Coordinates of C-alpha atoms in Angstrom, one line a residue:
X1 CA -0.1 -0.1 0.5
X2 CA 1.3 3.5 -0.5
X3 CA 1.0 7.0 1.6
X4 CA -0.1 10.0 -0.3
X5 CA 3.6 11.2 0.6
X6 CA 4.8 8.2 -1.4
X7 CA 2.6 9.2 -4.5
X8 CA 3.4 12.8 -4.4
X9 CA 7.2 11.6 -4.2
X10 CA 7.9 9.3 -6.5
X11 CA 9.1 10.4 -9.9
X12 CA 9.6 7.1 -11.5
X13 CA 7.6 4.0 -13.3
X14 CA 9.1 1.2 -10.4
X15 CA 5.1 0.7 -9.7
X16 CA 4.4 -0.2 -13.5
X17 CA 7.8 -2.3 -13.8
X18 CA 6.0 -4.5 -10.3
X19 CA 3.0 -5.0 -12.5
X20 CA 5.0 -6.0 -15.2
X21 CA 7.5 -8.4 -13.2
X22 CA 3.4 -9.9 -11.7
X23 CA 1.7 -10.1 -14.9
X24 CA 1.9 -11.9 -17.7
X25 CA 2.9 -10.6 -21.7
X26 CA 0.0 -12.2 -22.6
X27 CA -2.2 -10.4 -20.4
X28 CA -1.0 -7.2 -21.3
X29 CA -1.6 -7.5 -25.1
X30 CA -4.9 -8.7 -24.2
X31 CA -5.8 -4.8 -22.9
X32 CA -3.7 -3.3 -24.8
X33 CA -1.3 -2.4 -21.4
X34 CA 1.5 -0.1 -22.4
X35 CA 3.3 2.3 -19.8
X36 CA 3.5 5.3 -20.4
X37 CA 7.3 6.9 -19.3
X38 CA 6.6 8.7 -16.4
X39 CA 9.2 11.5 -17.6
X40 CA 6.7 12.1 -20.9
X41 CA 3.7 11.5 -18.6
X42 CA 5.4 14.4 -16.3
X43 CA 5.8 16.6 -19.3
X44 CA 1.9 16.1 -20.2
X45 CA 0.8 16.9 -16.7
X46 CA 2.8 20.5 -16.7
X47 CA 0.7 21.1 -19.7
X48 CA -2.5 20.5 -17.8
X49 CA -1.4 22.7 -15.0
X50 CA -0.6 25.3 -16.9
X51 CA -4.3 25.9 -16.7
X52 CA -4.3 27.9 -13.5
X53 CA -8.0 27.3 -13.3
X54 CA -8.1 23.7 -13.5
X55 CA -9.5 21.9 -10.8
X56 CA -11.4 18.4 -12.3
X57 CA -8.9 15.9 -14.2
X58 CA -10.1 12.5 -16.1
X59 CA -7.8 10.4 -16.7
X60 CA -9.8 7.9 -19.3
X61 CA -7.7 4.4 -19.4
X62 CA -6.6 5.0 -16.1
X63 CA -3.7 1.8 -15.9
X64 CA -2.0 2.2 -12.6
X65 CA -2.1 6.7 -12.8
X66 CA 1.4 7.3 -13.8
X67 CA -0.9 10.1 -15.3
X68 CA -2.0 10.7 -11.8
X69 CA 1.4 10.3 -9.4
X70 CA 2.2 13.4 -12.0
X71 CA -0.2 15.6 -11.8
X72 CA -0.5 15.4 -7.7
X73 CA 3.1 15.6 -7.8
X74 CA 2.8 18.9 -9.8
X75 CA -0.9 19.8 -7.5
X76 CA -2.2 18.1 -4.7
X77 CA -5.2 20.7 -5.8
X78 CA -7.2 18.3 -7.9
X79 CA -10.2 16.0 -8.4
X80 CA -9.6 13.1 -10.6
X81 CA -11.0 10.9 -12.1
X82 CA -10.8 7.4 -14.0
X83 CA -11.5 4.8 -16.0
X84 CA -10.6 1.0 -16.2
X85 CA -11.4 -2.4 -17.7
X86 CA -9.1 -4.8 -16.4
X87 CA -10.4 -5.2 -13.0
X88 CA -6.5 -7.1 -12.3
X89 CA -4.6 -3.2 -13.1
X90 CA -8.2 -1.8 -10.9
X91 CA -6.9 -3.7 -8.0
X92 CA -3.6 -2.6 -7.9
X93 CA -4.6 1.3 -8.7
X94 CA -6.8 0.7 -5.8
X95 CA -4.2 -0.2 -3.6
X96 CA -1.7 2.0 -5.0
X97 CA -4.2 5.2 -4.5
X98 CA -5.6 3.8 -1.5
X99 CA -4.2 7.0 0.6
X100 CA -5.4 9.3 -1.9
X101 CA -9.0 10.3 -1.6
X102 CA -9.1 12.8 -4.6
X103 CA -9.0 9.8 -7.2
X104 CA -11.8 8.2 -7.8
X105 CA -10.9 4.8 -10.2
X106 CA -13.8 3.2 -11.9
X107 CA -14.1 0.1 -13.5
X108 CA -16.3 0.8 -16.3
X109 CA -15.5 0.8 -19.8
X110 CA -15.1 4.9 -20.5
X111 CA -16.4 4.3 -23.8
X112 CA -20.4 3.8 -23.0
X113 CA -19.6 5.6 -19.4
X114 CA -19.0 9.6 -18.6
X115 CA -20.6 11.1 -21.9
X116 CA -22.1 13.9 -20.1
X117 CA -19.3 15.2 -17.6
X118 CA -16.5 17.9 -19.0
X119 CA -13.3 18.4 -17.5
X120 CA -10.9 21.3 -16.9
X121 CA -8.4 18.8 -17.7
X122 CA -8.1 14.9 -19.9
X123 CA -4.4 13.2 -19.5
X124 CA -4.5 9.7 -21.5
X125 CA -2.5 7.1 -22.9
X126 CA -5.3 5.1 -24.7
X127 CA -6.0 1.3 -25.5
X128 CA -4.3 0.7 -28.9
X129 CA -6.8 -1.6 -31.0
X130 CA -7.3 -2.2 -34.7
X131 CA -10.4 -2.2 -35.6
X132 CA -10.7 -6.4 -35.4
X133 CA -8.7 -6.6 -32.1
X134 CA -12.7 -4.9 -30.4
X135 CA -16.3 -4.9 -31.0
X136 CA -15.3 -2.7 -33.6
X137 CA -19.6 -2.9 -35.0
X138 CA -21.0 -2.0 -31.4
X139 CA -18.3 0.4 -30.4
X140 CA -18.7 2.1 -33.8
X141 CA -23.0 2.4 -33.9
X142 CA -22.6 3.7 -30.0
X143 CA -20.1 6.5 -31.7
X144 CA -22.1 7.8 -34.5
X145 CA -25.3 8.1 -32.7
X146 CA -23.5 10.4 -30.0
X147 CA -21.3 12.0 -32.2
X148 CA -23.2 12.3 -35.5
X149 CA -20.8 11.6 -37.7
X150 CA -20.0 8.4 -39.8
X151 CA -16.8 6.5 -39.0
X152 CA -14.7 4.3 -41.4
X153 CA -15.0 1.0 -40.8
X154 CA -11.0 0.4 -39.8
X155 CA -10.7 3.4 -37.4
X156 CA -8.3 2.4 -34.3
X157 CA -10.0 2.2 -30.6
X158 CA -7.8 4.9 -29.2
X159 CA -8.7 8.1 -32.1
X160 CA -12.5 6.6 -30.6
X161 CA -11.1 8.0 -26.8
X162 CA -10.0 10.7 -28.3
X163 CA -13.0 11.8 -30.2
X164 CA -15.4 11.6 -27.2
X165 CA -12.3 13.3 -24.9
X166 CA -12.1 16.5 -27.4
X167 CA -15.8 16.9 -26.0
X168 CA -15.4 16.6 -22.7
X169 CA -13.4 19.8 -22.1
X170 CA -14.5 22.4 -20.1
X171 CA -14.4 26.3 -21.1
X172 CA -10.0 26.8 -21.2
X173 CA -9.9 23.2 -20.5
X174 CA -5.8 21.5 -21.7
X175 CA -6.1 18.1 -23.0
X176 CA -2.8 15.5 -23.1
X177 CA -3.1 12.3 -24.9
X178 CA -0.3 10.2 -26.0
X179 CA -1.1 8.0 -28.6
X180 CA 0.2 5.9 -32.2
X181 CA 1.3 8.4 -34.5
X182 CA -0.3 6.6 -37.6
X183 CA -3.4 8.1 -37.3
X184 CA -1.4 11.7 -39.4
X185 CA -1.3 9.4 -42.0
X186 CA -3.6 7.2 -42.2
X187 CA -7.1 7.0 -44.7
X188 CA -8.9 6.5 -40.8
X189 CA -6.9 9.6 -39.7
X190 CA -8.8 12.1 -41.7
X191 CA -12.1 12.5 -39.6
X192 CA -10.0 13.3 -36.2
X193 CA -7.3 15.7 -37.6
X194 CA -11.1 17.1 -39.1
X195 CA -12.6 16.7 -35.8
X196 CA -9.5 18.7 -34.2
X197 CA -9.3 21.6 -36.8
X198 CA -13.1 22.2 -36.4
X199 CA -13.2 22.0 -32.8
X200 CA -10.0 24.6 -32.7
X201 CA -8.5 23.1 -29.9
X202 CA -5.3 21.5 -31.4
X203 CA -2.0 23.4 -30.1
X204 CA 0.6 21.7 -30.6
X205 CA 1.8 18.1 -32.1
X206 CA 4.9 16.1 -30.6
X207 CA 6.3 13.2 -33.1
X208 CA 9.0 11.2 -32.0
X209 CA 11.1 9.4 -34.0
X210 CA 10.4 6.0 -35.8
X211 CA 13.2 4.5 -35.4
X212 CA 12.8 4.9 -31.5
X213 CA 10.0 2.7 -29.4
X214 CA 8.6 5.4 -26.9
X215 CA 6.6 2.0 -25.1
X216 CA 8.4 -1.4 -24.3
X217 CA 6.9 -4.2 -25.8
X218 CA 4.9 -1.7 -28.0
X219 CA 6.3 -2.0 -31.8
X220 CA 4.5 1.4 -33.2
X221 CA 5.5 5.2 -33.4
X222 CA 4.0 7.9 -31.2
X223 CA 2.9 11.4 -30.6
X224 CA 2.2 13.3 -28.5
X225 CA -1.0 15.7 -28.6
X226 CA -1.2 19.4 -26.9
X227 CA -5.0 20.5 -26.6
X228 CA -6.5 23.6 -24.9
X229 CA -9.7 24.5 -25.4
X230 CA -9.1 28.7 -25.1
X231 CA -9.3 31.2 -27.6
X232 CA -5.6 30.9 -29.3
X233 CA -6.5 28.2 -31.5
X234 CA -4.5 30.8 -35.0
X235 CA -1.4 28.5 -35.1
X236 CA -0.5 24.8 -34.4
X237 CA 2.9 23.8 -33.8
X238 CA 4.5 20.5 -34.9
X239 CA 8.1 19.1 -33.6
X240 CA 9.9 16.0 -33.9
X241 CA 11.7 14.4 -31.3
X242 CA 14.4 11.5 -31.6
X243 CA 14.9 10.8 -27.9
X244 CA 12.8 11.2 -24.8
X245 CA 15.8 13.3 -23.5
X246 CA 15.3 16.0 -26.3
X247 CA 12.1 17.2 -24.5
X248 CA 13.3 20.3 -23.5
X249 CA 12.2 22.2 -26.4
X250 CA 9.0 21.0 -25.8
X251 CA 9.2 22.0 -21.6
X252 CA 10.0 25.7 -23.5
X253 CA 6.5 26.0 -25.5
X254 CA 4.8 25.1 -22.8
X255 CA 6.5 27.6 -20.2
X256 CA 5.1 29.9 -22.9
X257 CA 2.5 28.8 -23.8
X258 CA 0.2 30.6 -25.5
X259 CA 3.4 33.6 -26.1
X260 CA 5.3 31.6 -28.3
X261 CA 7.9 32.4 -29.8
X262 CA 8.9 29.3 -32.0
X263 CA 8.2 30.1 -35.6
X264 CA 9.9 26.7 -36.7
X265 CA 6.9 24.1 -38.6
X266 CA 4.5 26.5 -37.2
X267 CA 1.4 26.5 -38.9
X268 CA -1.6 28.0 -38.6
X269 CA -4.8 27.0 -38.2
X270 CA -6.7 27.8 -41.4
X271 CA -3.2 25.8 -43.6
X272 CA -3.7 22.4 -42.5
X273 CA -5.5 19.5 -45.1
X274 CA -7.2 16.5 -42.8
X275 CA -7.6 15.1 -46.5
X276 CA -3.6 15.1 -47.0
X277 CA -0.4 13.0 -44.8
X278 CA 0.0 15.5 -42.2
X279 CA 3.9 13.9 -42.2
X280 CA 4.5 17.6 -45.0
X281 CA 4.4 19.9 -41.5
X282 CA 6.5 17.5 -39.2
X283 CA 8.7 15.8 -42.1
X284 CA 11.2 17.3 -44.6
X285 CA 9.4 16.1 -48.3
X286 CA 11.4 14.9 -50.9
X287 CA 9.1 15.2 -54.1
X288 CA 9.7 19.2 -53.2
X289 CA 13.4 18.7 -54.8
X290 CA 11.8 17.5 -58.3
X291 CA 10.6 18.9 -61.4
X292 CA 7.4 17.6 -63.5
X293 CA 5.8 15.0 -61.5
X294 CA 2.2 13.3 -61.6
X295 CA 0.6 11.4 -59.7
X296 CA 1.6 7.0 -60.0
X297 CA -2.0 6.6 -60.5
X298 CA -1.4 8.0 -63.7
X299 CA 0.9 5.2 -64.9
X300 CA -0.4 2.1 -62.9
X301 CA -3.0 1.2 -60.7
X302 CA -1.5 -0.8 -57.0
X303 CA -4.1 -3.7 -55.8
X304 CA -3.0 -6.0 -52.8
X305 CA -2.4 -9.4 -53.5
X306 CA -4.1 -12.4 -53.5
X307 CA -5.9 -13.3 -49.6
X308 CA -7.1 -16.7 -49.3
X309 CA -8.3 -16.8 -45.9
X310 CA -7.0 -19.6 -45.2
X311 CA -2.8 -19.8 -46.5
X312 CA -2.7 -23.2 -44.3
X313 CA -5.7 -24.6 -46.4
X314 CA -4.6 -23.2 -49.5
X315 CA -1.1 -23.0 -50.3
X316 CA 0.5 -26.0 -52.0
X317 CA 4.4 -27.3 -52.0
X318 CA 4.7 -30.2 -54.1
X319 CA 5.1 -32.8 -51.6
X320 CA 1.2 -31.1 -49.9
X321 CA 0.8 -32.4 -53.2
X322 CA 1.0 -35.3 -54.0
X323 CA 0.3 -36.5 -50.7
X324 CA -3.2 -35.2 -51.2
X325 CA -3.1 -36.0 -55.4
X326 CA -3.9 -33.0 -56.6
X327 CA -3.7 -32.5 -60.6
X328 CA -1.0 -29.3 -61.0
X329 CA -3.6 -28.4 -63.2
X330 CA -5.8 -27.7 -60.9
X331 CA -2.7 -25.5 -58.6
X332 CA -1.5 -21.8 -59.4
X333 CA 1.4 -20.9 -59.8
X334 CA 1.9 -18.3 -56.5
X335 CA 4.7 -16.9 -54.8
X336 CA 3.6 -16.9 -50.9
X337 CA 6.1 -15.3 -49.0
X338 CA 8.3 -12.8 -49.6
X339 CA 11.1 -14.3 -48.7
X340 CA 11.2 -16.5 -51.5
X341 CA 12.6 -13.7 -54.4
X342 CA 16.2 -12.9 -53.8
X343 CA 16.7 -9.9 -55.9
X344 CA 14.5 -7.5 -58.3
X345 CA 14.4 -10.1 -61.3
X346 CA 11.9 -13.5 -60.3
X347 CA 12.6 -15.8 -63.6
X348 CA 10.5 -18.7 -64.9
X349 CA 13.7 -20.6 -64.1
X350 CA 13.6 -18.9 -60.6
X351 CA 10.5 -20.1 -59.8
X352 CA 10.6 -23.4 -60.9
X353 CA 14.0 -23.7 -58.4
X354 CA 12.0 -22.9 -55.7
X355 CA 9.1 -25.5 -56.3
X356 CA 12.0 -28.2 -57.2
X357 CA 13.4 -26.7 -53.6
X358 CA 9.9 -27.9 -52.0
X359 CA 9.2 -24.4 -51.6
X360 CA 5.4 -23.3 -50.6
X361 CA 4.6 -22.5 -54.8
X362 CA 1.2 -23.2 -55.5
X363 CA -2.8 -22.2 -54.3
X364 CA -5.7 -24.5 -54.7
X365 CA -7.3 -23.4 -58.2
X366 CA -10.1 -26.2 -58.3
X367 CA -13.4 -24.5 -59.3
X368 CA -14.8 -27.1 -62.0
X369 CA -13.1 -30.0 -61.1
X370 CA -14.5 -33.0 -60.4
X371 CA -11.7 -34.9 -59.6
X372 CA -11.5 -37.1 -56.7
X373 CA -8.7 -36.0 -54.8
X374 CA -9.8 -32.6 -55.6
X375 CA -13.1 -33.1 -54.1
X376 CA -12.0 -35.2 -51.0
X377 CA -9.7 -32.0 -50.4
X378 CA -12.6 -29.5 -50.7
X379 CA -14.2 -31.7 -47.4
X380 CA -11.2 -31.7 -45.9
X381 CA -11.8 -28.1 -46.1
X382 CA -15.6 -28.2 -45.1
X383 CA -14.9 -30.4 -42.5
X384 CA -12.4 -28.1 -40.7
X385 CA -14.4 -24.6 -41.0
X386 CA -12.2 -23.4 -43.8
X387 CA -15.7 -22.8 -45.9
X388 CA -16.8 -20.8 -42.9
X389 CA -13.5 -18.1 -42.2
X390 CA -14.3 -14.9 -42.6
X391 CA -13.1 -14.5 -46.4
X392 CA -14.2 -17.4 -47.7
X393 CA -17.5 -17.1 -46.6
X394 CA -17.3 -14.9 -48.9
X395 CA -17.4 -16.3 -51.7
X396 CA -19.0 -18.1 -54.2
X397 CA -18.2 -20.7 -54.1
X398 CA -16.4 -20.9 -51.2
X399 CA -12.8 -22.3 -52.0
X400 CA -12.7 -20.3 -55.2
X401 CA -9.9 -17.7 -55.3
X402 CA -10.0 -13.6 -56.2
X403 CA -9.9 -12.7 -59.9
X404 CA -6.0 -11.6 -59.3
X405 CA -4.6 -12.0 -62.7
X406 CA -0.7 -12.1 -62.4
X407 CA 0.8 -8.2 -62.9
X408 CA 4.1 -7.6 -64.1
X409 CA 5.9 -5.2 -61.2
X410 CA 5.3 -6.8 -57.7
X411 CA 6.4 -4.3 -54.9
X412 CA 7.0 -5.2 -51.2
X413 CA 4.8 -4.3 -48.2
X414 CA 7.2 -3.8 -45.5
X415 CA 10.4 -3.0 -45.5
X416 CA 13.2 -1.1 -43.4
X417 CA 15.3 -0.2 -46.3
X418 CA 13.1 1.6 -48.8
X419 CA 10.3 -0.4 -51.5
X420 CA 11.4 -3.2 -53.2
X421 CA 10.3 -3.5 -56.6
X422 CA 10.1 -6.9 -58.4
X423 CA 9.6 -7.6 -62.1
X424 CA 7.0 -11.2 -62.5
X425 CA 8.9 -12.0 -65.6
X426 CA 7.5 -15.7 -64.6
X427 CA 4.2 -13.7 -64.8
X428 CA 2.4 -15.8 -61.5
X429 CA 0.5 -14.7 -59.1
X430 CA 1.2 -13.4 -56.1
X431 CA -0.1 -13.3 -52.1
X432 CA -0.8 -10.3 -50.1
X433 CA 3.0 -10.2 -49.3
X434 CA 3.4 -8.0 -52.5
X435 CA 1.7 -6.3 -54.2
X436 CA 0.1 -6.1 -57.0
X437 CA 1.3 -3.1 -59.7
X438 CA -0.8 -3.0 -62.9
X439 CA 0.3 0.4 -65.6
X440 CA -2.4 1.7 -67.2
X441 CA -2.9 2.7 -70.4
X442 CA -4.6 6.4 -71.7
X443 CA -4.4 8.8 -74.0
X444 CA -0.9 10.4 -72.2
X445 CA 1.1 7.4 -71.2
X446 CA 0.1 4.4 -73.6
X447 CA 3.8 4.9 -74.7
X448 CA 5.6 4.2 -71.6
X449 CA 8.1 1.1 -72.1
X450 CA 7.3 -0.7 -69.3
X451 CA 11.2 -1.5 -68.9
X452 CA 11.3 2.3 -68.0
X453 CA 9.4 2.2 -65.6
X454 CA 10.6 -0.8 -63.7
X455 CA 14.2 0.8 -64.9
X456 CA 12.9 4.2 -62.7
X457 CA 11.5 2.3 -59.5
X458 CA 14.7 0.9 -58.8
X459 CA 16.2 4.1 -58.7
X460 CA 16.7 6.2 -55.6
X461 CA 14.5 8.8 -56.6
X462 CA 12.3 6.8 -57.0
X463 CA 11.7 5.2 -54.0
X464 CA 12.6 8.8 -51.8
X465 CA 9.5 10.4 -53.7
X466 CA 7.5 7.5 -52.7
X467 CA 8.4 7.6 -49.1
X468 CA 6.7 11.1 -48.8
X469 CA 3.4 8.6 -48.5
X470 CA 4.9 5.8 -46.0
X471 CA 3.1 4.5 -43.0
X472 CA 5.9 4.5 -39.8
X473 CA 6.0 1.7 -37.2
X474 CA 8.6 1.0 -34.7
X475 CA 12.3 0.0 -35.2
X476 CA 12.1 1.7 -38.6
X477 CA 9.2 -0.6 -39.9
X478 CA 7.7 0.9 -43.1
X479 CA 4.5 0.2 -44.9
X480 CA 2.6 1.0 -48.1
X481 CA -1.1 0.1 -48.5
X482 CA -1.8 -0.1 -52.3
X483 CA -3.3 4.0 -52.3
X484 CA -0.4 5.0 -50.5
X485 CA 1.5 4.2 -53.2
X486 CA -1.5 5.4 -56.4
X487 CA -1.5 8.7 -53.8
X488 CA 1.8 9.4 -54.1
X489 CA 4.3 11.3 -56.8
X490 CA 6.7 10.0 -59.5
X491 CA 8.4 12.1 -61.9
X492 CA 6.2 12.8 -65.5
X493 CA 8.3 10.0 -67.5
X494 CA 6.7 10.8 -70.8
X495 CA 9.2 14.4 -70.7
X496 CA 12.2 11.6 -71.9
X497 CA 13.9 11.8 -75.3
X498 CA 14.1 9.0 -77.1
X499 CA 18.2 8.9 -76.4
X500 CA 17.7 9.3 -72.6
X501 CA 15.1 6.4 -72.6
X502 CA 17.5 4.0 -74.6
X503 CA 20.5 5.1 -72.5
X504 CA 18.5 4.1 -70.1
X505 CA 17.5 0.9 -71.4
X506 CA 20.8 0.0 -72.1
X507 CA 21.8 0.4 -68.6
X508 CA 19.1 -1.3 -67.0
X509 CA 19.1 -5.0 -69.3
X510 CA 23.2 -4.7 -68.1
X511 CA 21.4 -4.5 -64.6
X512 CA 19.4 -6.9 -65.5
X513 CA 21.8 -9.4 -66.8
X514 CA 24.1 -8.8 -64.0
X515 CA 21.1 -9.3 -61.5
X516 CA 20.3 -12.8 -63.1
X517 CA 23.5 -13.5 -63.3
X518 CA 23.8 -13.4 -59.8
X519 CA 26.6 -10.4 -59.6
X520 CA 24.3 -7.3 -59.1
X521 CA 26.5 -4.2 -60.6
X522 CA 24.7 -1.2 -58.2
X523 CA 26.4 1.5 -60.6
X524 CA 24.1 1.3 -63.3
X525 CA 21.2 2.1 -61.2
X526 CA 23.8 4.5 -60.0
X527 CA 23.7 5.7 -63.8
X528 CA 19.7 5.5 -64.7
X529 CA 19.3 7.6 -61.0
X530 CA 21.7 10.4 -62.2
X531 CA 20.1 10.5 -65.7
X532 CA 16.3 11.1 -64.0
X533 CA 18.4 13.4 -61.4
X534 CA 19.7 15.5 -64.1
X535 CA 16.9 16.1 -65.8
X536 CA 14.5 15.9 -63.0
X537 CA 16.3 17.3 -60.3
X538 CA 15.2 22.1 -59.3
X539 CA 17.7 21.6 -56.8

C-alpha cells in the first residue's frame, strides 16, 4: 500500500515495473497495457496544470495512474476521475491510491460511460486496438449515434477515445494524449484530423522519431497531442523528437504558451488539410526537390495481392500436392512468401527452382474440378470449418480464388530499407506479401515502355518520392498500402527524349543481366538515377 506522501514523491515507473514483472505479457497485450514513461507523463501533466483554473481531471484509461501520480506530484488541489476495464490492474491501482481520496477510479468502460461530464483537464494513453481487435460494430454504432458522424470501419480504438475526450473539455480546459502517430498519415485518421481542426483545440503535435520505441513491448510510433479549449487557436506547432531526452524544447513551449516565439514548423490553423498526410508538416518532403511530378496512378494501378483467408489450407508445395494427389492443373503458380524472391527479377527458372526445393509455390485452384482427390480435399476444408472463415464465407463457392491476374511488377508491403520492386518475368500470381502493380494505358501514357518504368522504380529518386507517402511503425519499419502508392507522386517519364530512354534501357538491360547472373552491379542503377536527377531535379 502506498501512502499519499509516497505518491507525491514518486517520479519513476516502479509501480508499472512491479506490475509487469508479476503479470504475463499475454494479459497485458490483451488489455493493451503499454505504460507511459514517467518523464513523458510529467511533461503532459505540465501542460494540464498550465491551465491555472484546473480543478477537475479525467484519466480515461487509468491503468496504474502514472498521469495522476505526475499531476499530484505538481499539485494536490485536484479531483481526478479514472476509468479502466481490467479488474486485475484496477485492483492494483486501488491499492496504489488507497490513501488518496481525491482520486476516484471506476471499473467501467470509458467508451460507454461518462459522456455528459466535462473536465478542466484530460490526460490519457488510450488502448491501441485495431478494428478487428475490439467490438468494432457496437462501439462504432455508439459513437455514430452520439456524435452524428460516419466513422471509417478501420478506425482504431485510440482515436475513439480522443474523439470523445475532445467533447468533454470545459472552457479553457486542456487535453494531453499520447497515441500512435499513424492516424496522422492514414485514411481513418482524416476524420480525427478534421475533428481537431473543426473544434479549434489543437495546439501542438510532438512526433517521436520512428526508430525509437516509446513503449516497451509495443512496435509502434508515438506522438503527443497538446490541445486547449481556449481562444488561442490561430497557430499549430509540429515538433519531431529523436529521443525522450530531447524534450527540453517542448517544455519551453509549454512554459511560454500562449506567448510562443518558436516559429519553426508552426502553421496557421486554417492551413491544415485533413485530407493529406500530415507528415508534410513535420518532415521534409522529398518530392519538392523535383519538377514535373505526376500521380503514380496516372501510370499504374496498385492493388493488394491475393488474400485466401486460410493460407495453410490453400497453399501447396510439391510434396503437399503429391500427398493429396492434386494434379498440377488444379494448382495456381504463386509466390507465397517475400523471402522466396531474393533480387529484383523473378524469372521462370527462379520459380522452378523454388518448386523443386519444395517451397510453397501453389494455390488450390479447383473451380469446376470433378476429380476425386480434389473433391476429397474440398471436403476436408468443409469438415475443418475453412468454408466458414470470414473471407471464404463471402465467396461462391467458398474455395474460389480472388480474380487477380498476374501483374508484371510487384512491390513490397513492409520494408526497413526502402521499397522493393520486383519484375515478375515468370508471370505468376502473388499473395498479399506483395502488392500488384498494373500499368495503365491512357492517352498520355500508353507509349511508356514497361522496362523504362521499372528502371525508374529501381532508382533512389523513385523510392525517395514514394517515401513521402509511407506509414511508419517502430524500429524503422515502413508500410505502404495500395492507395499510399496510388496517391504518391512520380517523375513524368513521358517527357524523356528518345536518347535518354535508350540510354536508360541499355543500363537497365546490363543491370538485369548482372542480377540474373547473381552478381548485381549497382553502378548501372546509379547511372540511371543520375540521368533522372539531371533531367528532373530542381536543386
